PDB file of C-alpha atoms in Angstrom:
ATOM      1  CA  MET A   1     -67.154  59.529 -61.075  1.00  0.00           C
ATOM      2  CA  SER A   2     -70.105  57.392 -61.923  1.00  0.00           C
ATOM      3  CA  ASP A   3     -74.130  57.428 -60.592  1.00  0.00           C
ATOM      4  CA  TYR A   4     -75.506  54.337 -59.418  1.00  0.00           C
ATOM      5  CA  ARG A   5     -78.688  52.682 -57.984  1.00  0.00           C
ATOM      6  CA  VAL A   6     -77.895  50.856 -54.988  1.00  0.00           C
ATOM      7  CA  THR A   7     -80.792  48.423 -53.815  1.00  0.00           C
ATOM      8  CA  LEU A   8     -80.337  46.783 -50.208  1.00  0.00           C
ATOM      9  CA  GLU A   9     -82.498  44.264 -48.663  1.00  0.00           C
ATOM     10  CA  ALA A  10     -83.976  44.135 -45.155  1.00  0.00           C
ATOM     11  CA  GLY A  11     -85.654  41.551 -42.952  1.00  0.00           C
ATOM     12  CA  TRP A  12     -88.612  43.650 -41.088  1.00  0.00           C
ATOM     13  CA  THR A  13     -90.321  42.513 -38.373  1.00  0.00           C
ATOM     14  CA  VAL A  14     -94.146  42.976 -37.587  1.00  0.00           C
ATOM     15  CA  LYS A  15     -95.745  42.418 -34.208  1.00  0.00           C
ATOM     16  CA  ASP A  16     -99.637  41.699 -33.858  1.00  0.00           C
ATOM     17  CA  VAL A  17    -100.587  40.945 -37.458  1.00  0.00           C
ATOM     18  CA  GLU A  18    -103.633  38.582 -38.878  1.00  0.00           C
ATOM     19  CA  SER A  19    -102.312  38.217 -42.583  1.00  0.00           C
ATOM     20  CA  VAL A  20     -99.146  38.623 -44.782  1.00  0.00           C
ATOM     21  CA  GLN A  21    -101.373  41.406 -46.240  1.00  0.00           C
ATOM     22  CA  ASP A  22    -101.241  43.339 -43.128  1.00  0.00           C
ATOM     23  CA  ALA A  23     -97.834  42.870 -42.513  1.00  0.00           C
ATOM     24  CA  ILE A  24     -96.501  43.568 -45.656  1.00  0.00           C
ATOM     25  CA  GLY A  25     -98.653  46.954 -45.489  1.00  0.00           C
ATOM     26  CA  ILE A  26     -97.305  47.840 -42.026  1.00  0.00           C
ATOM     27  CA  ALA A  27     -93.811  47.367 -42.930  1.00  0.00           C
ATOM     28  CA  VAL A  28     -93.812  49.463 -46.028  1.00  0.00           C
ATOM     29  CA  SER A  29     -95.707  52.134 -43.920  1.00  0.00           C
ATOM     30  CA  GLU A  30     -93.156  51.891 -41.001  1.00  0.00           C
ATOM     31  CA  ALA A  31     -90.213  51.978 -43.133  1.00  0.00           C
ATOM     32  CA  GLY A  32     -91.254  54.765 -44.964  1.00  0.00           C
ATOM     33  CA  LYS A  33     -91.846  56.812 -41.580  1.00  0.00           C
ATOM     34  CA  ARG A  34     -88.618  56.095 -40.359  1.00  0.00           C
ATOM     35  CA  LEU A  35     -87.051  57.309 -43.892  1.00  0.00           C
ATOM     36  CA  HIS A  36     -89.008  60.535 -43.983  1.00  0.00           C
ATOM     37  CA  PRO A  37     -87.987  63.284 -43.951  1.00  0.00           C
ATOM     38  CA  SER A  38     -84.296  62.495 -43.560  1.00  0.00           C
ATOM     39  CA  ALA A  39     -83.808  59.940 -46.476  1.00  0.00           C
ATOM     40  CA  LYS A  40     -87.472  60.273 -48.214  1.00  0.00           C
ATOM     41  CA  PHE A  41     -86.063  59.727 -51.628  1.00  0.00           C
ATOM     42  CA  VAL A  42     -85.280  56.108 -50.521  1.00  0.00           C
ATOM     43  CA  ASP A  43     -87.732  53.511 -52.679  1.00  0.00           C
ATOM     44  CA  VAL A  44     -89.193  51.061 -50.360  1.00  0.00           C
ATOM     45  CA  ASP A  45     -90.671  47.730 -52.293  1.00  0.00           C
ATOM     46  CA  VAL A  46     -91.365  44.289 -51.125  1.00  0.00           C
ATOM     47  CA  MET A  47     -88.943  41.736 -52.346  1.00  0.00           C
ATOM     48  CA  ASN A  48     -90.290  39.069 -54.596  1.00  0.00           C
ATOM     49  CA  MET A  49     -88.916  35.854 -55.065  1.00  0.00           C
ATOM     50  CA  PRO A  50     -89.528  32.771 -57.449  1.00  0.00           C
ATOM     51  CA  CYS A  51     -92.076  30.080 -56.320  1.00  0.00           C
ATOM     52  CA  PRO A  52     -90.037  26.942 -55.821  1.00  0.00           C
ATOM     53  CA  TYR A  53     -92.881  25.164 -57.840  1.00  0.00           C
ATOM     54  CA  CYS A  54     -94.227  27.192 -60.408  1.00  0.00           C
ATOM     55  CA  GLY A  55     -91.584  29.694 -60.734  1.00  0.00           C
ATOM     56  CA  LYS A  56     -94.313  32.792 -60.562  1.00  0.00           C
ATOM     57  CA  ASP A  57     -92.745  35.647 -58.479  1.00  0.00           C
ATOM     58  CA  ILE A  58     -94.188  35.359 -54.923  1.00  0.00           C
ATOM     59  CA  ASN A  59     -93.399  38.135 -51.914  1.00  0.00           C
ATOM     60  CA  THR A  60     -91.064  37.652 -49.464  1.00  0.00           C
ATOM     61  CA  ALA A  61     -93.652  37.440 -46.696  1.00  0.00           C
ATOM     62  CA  LEU A  62     -94.361  35.281 -43.604  1.00  0.00           C
ATOM     63  CA  VAL A  63     -96.409  35.561 -40.599  1.00  0.00           C
ATOM     64  CA  ILE A  64     -96.230  32.768 -37.783  1.00  0.00           C
ATOM     65  CA  ALA A  65     -98.257  33.469 -34.286  1.00  0.00           C
ATOM     66  CA  ARG A  66     -99.114  36.926 -35.262  1.00  0.00           C
ATOM     67  CA  THR A  67     -95.543  38.082 -36.050  1.00  0.00           C
ATOM     68  CA  GLY A  68     -94.704  38.741 -39.510  1.00  0.00           C
ATOM     69  CA  LEU A  69     -91.400  39.119 -41.189  1.00  0.00           C
ATOM     70  CA  VAL A  70     -91.389  40.757 -44.728  1.00  0.00           C
ATOM     71  CA  GLY A  71     -88.457  41.294 -46.651  1.00  0.00           C
ATOM     72  CA  LEU A  72     -88.289  44.776 -47.819  1.00  0.00           C
ATOM     73  CA  LEU A  73     -86.032  46.196 -50.935  1.00  0.00           C
ATOM     74  CA  LEU A  74     -84.403  49.749 -50.111  1.00  0.00           C
ATOM     75  CA  SER A  75     -82.897  51.666 -53.003  1.00  0.00           C
ATOM     76  CA  MET A  76     -81.430  54.736 -53.898  1.00  0.00           C
ATOM     77  CA  LYS A  77     -79.553  56.722 -56.376  1.00  0.00           C
ATOM     78  CA  VAL A  78     -76.192  57.562 -55.566  1.00  0.00           C
ATOM     79  CA  PHE A  79     -74.439  60.587 -57.420  1.00  0.00           C
ATOM     80  CA  LYS A  80     -70.595  60.618 -58.233  1.00  0.00           C
ATOM     81  CA  ALA A  81     -69.462  57.891 -56.485  1.00  0.00           C
ATOM     82  CA  GLU A  82     -65.918  56.727 -57.503  1.00  0.00           C
ATOM     83  CA  ASN A  83     -66.585  53.077 -57.686  1.00  0.00           C
ATOM     84  CA  PRO A  84     -69.286  50.540 -57.222  1.00  0.00           C
ATOM     85  CA  GLU A  85     -68.183  49.725 -53.414  1.00  0.00           C
ATOM     86  CA  HIS A  86     -67.872  53.604 -52.466  1.00  0.00           C
ATOM     87  CA  ALA A  87     -71.864  53.654 -53.685  1.00  0.00           C
ATOM     88  CA  GLU A  88     -72.423  50.836 -51.527  1.00  0.00           C
ATOM     89  CA  HIS A  89     -71.061  52.464 -48.903  1.00  0.00           C
ATOM     90  CA  ILE A  90     -72.831  55.809 -49.312  1.00  0.00           C
ATOM     91  CA  ALA A  91     -76.240  53.857 -49.262  1.00  0.00           C
ATOM     92  CA  LYS A  92     -75.349  51.943 -46.520  1.00  0.00           C
ATOM     93  CA  SER A  93     -74.470  55.165 -44.278  1.00  0.00           C
ATOM     94  CA  VAL A  94     -77.804  57.273 -45.268  1.00  0.00           C
ATOM     95  CA  ILE A  95     -80.130  54.441 -44.751  1.00  0.00           C
ATOM     96  CA  GLY A  96     -78.407  52.875 -42.052  1.00  0.00           C
ATOM     97  CA  ARG A  97     -78.550  56.089 -40.404  1.00  0.00           C
ATOM     98  CA  ALA A  98     -82.351  56.312 -40.723  1.00  0.00           C
ATOM     99  CA  LEU A  99     -83.089  52.488 -39.749  1.00  0.00           C
ATOM    100  CA  ARG A 100     -80.714  51.986 -37.317  1.00  0.00           C
ATOM    101  CA  ASP A 101     -81.763  48.855 -35.678  1.00  0.00           C
ATOM    102  CA  VAL A 102     -82.537  47.158 -39.074  1.00  0.00           C
ATOM    103  CA  SER A 103     -79.641  44.874 -40.457  1.00  0.00           C
ATOM    104  CA  LEU A 104     -78.778  45.571 -43.921  1.00  0.00           C
ATOM    105  CA  SER A 105     -77.866  43.401 -46.866  1.00  0.00           C
ATOM    106  CA  THR A 106     -76.612  44.794 -50.273  1.00  0.00           C
ATOM    107  CA  TYR A 107     -78.757  43.116 -53.070  1.00  0.00           C
ATOM    108  CA  ALA A 108     -77.635  45.129 -55.994  1.00  0.00           C
ATOM    109  CA  VAL A 109     -75.173  48.130 -57.078  1.00  0.00           C
ATOM    110  CA  GLU A 110     -75.721  48.998 -60.721  1.00  0.00           C
ATOM    111  CA  LEU A 111     -74.591  51.772 -62.828  1.00  0.00           C
ATOM    112  CA  ILE A 112     -76.771  54.484 -64.002  1.00  0.00           C
ATOM    113  CA  GLU A 113     -76.109  55.316 -67.782  1.00  0.00           C
ATOM    114  CA  GLY A 114     -77.155  58.053 -69.993  1.00  0.00           C
ATOM    115  CA  GLU A 115     -79.230  59.626 -67.553  1.00  0.00           C
ATOM    116  CA  THR A 116     -79.147  63.478 -66.621  1.00  0.00           C
ATOM    117  CA  VAL A 117     -79.351  65.102 -63.517  1.00  0.00           C
ATOM    118  CA  ALA A 118     -81.733  67.986 -62.937  1.00  0.00           C
ATOM    119  CA  GLU A 119     -80.179  70.915 -61.245  1.00  0.00           C
TER     120      GLU A 119
END
C-alpha cells in the first residue's frame, strides 16, 4: 500500500462578475466553502497554463458577458491506496461527494515517497 497525491481539475462557473480577478476569488472561495467541513483537507488552487506567445504561466480564467469560467486544481493526499487508479477513485469519491454538480477530471496522480504520516 502506498500514499499518493491526487490532483483533479474542475471548471468552475461564476455569474455576475466584472473581472477575471473577481471570478478567481469567488471560485476559490465557493469551492472552499463547499469542501468545508467534510473535505477541508483538499487544497484548492487556480490552474495555470503556458501562454502560447511568451511561454509564461497564465491562469486559466475567462470572463465573457459577466460570466466567468475558472480552471481549478483540487488536490489531496490519499493514504494506503493499492495503486494509482485506486487513489484516483478515492479522491474522486471524496471530492465529488462535496462538489456534486461539478465535473472532475484527473490532472495528476503522484506517488509520495519518504513522507512519514503523523498519528
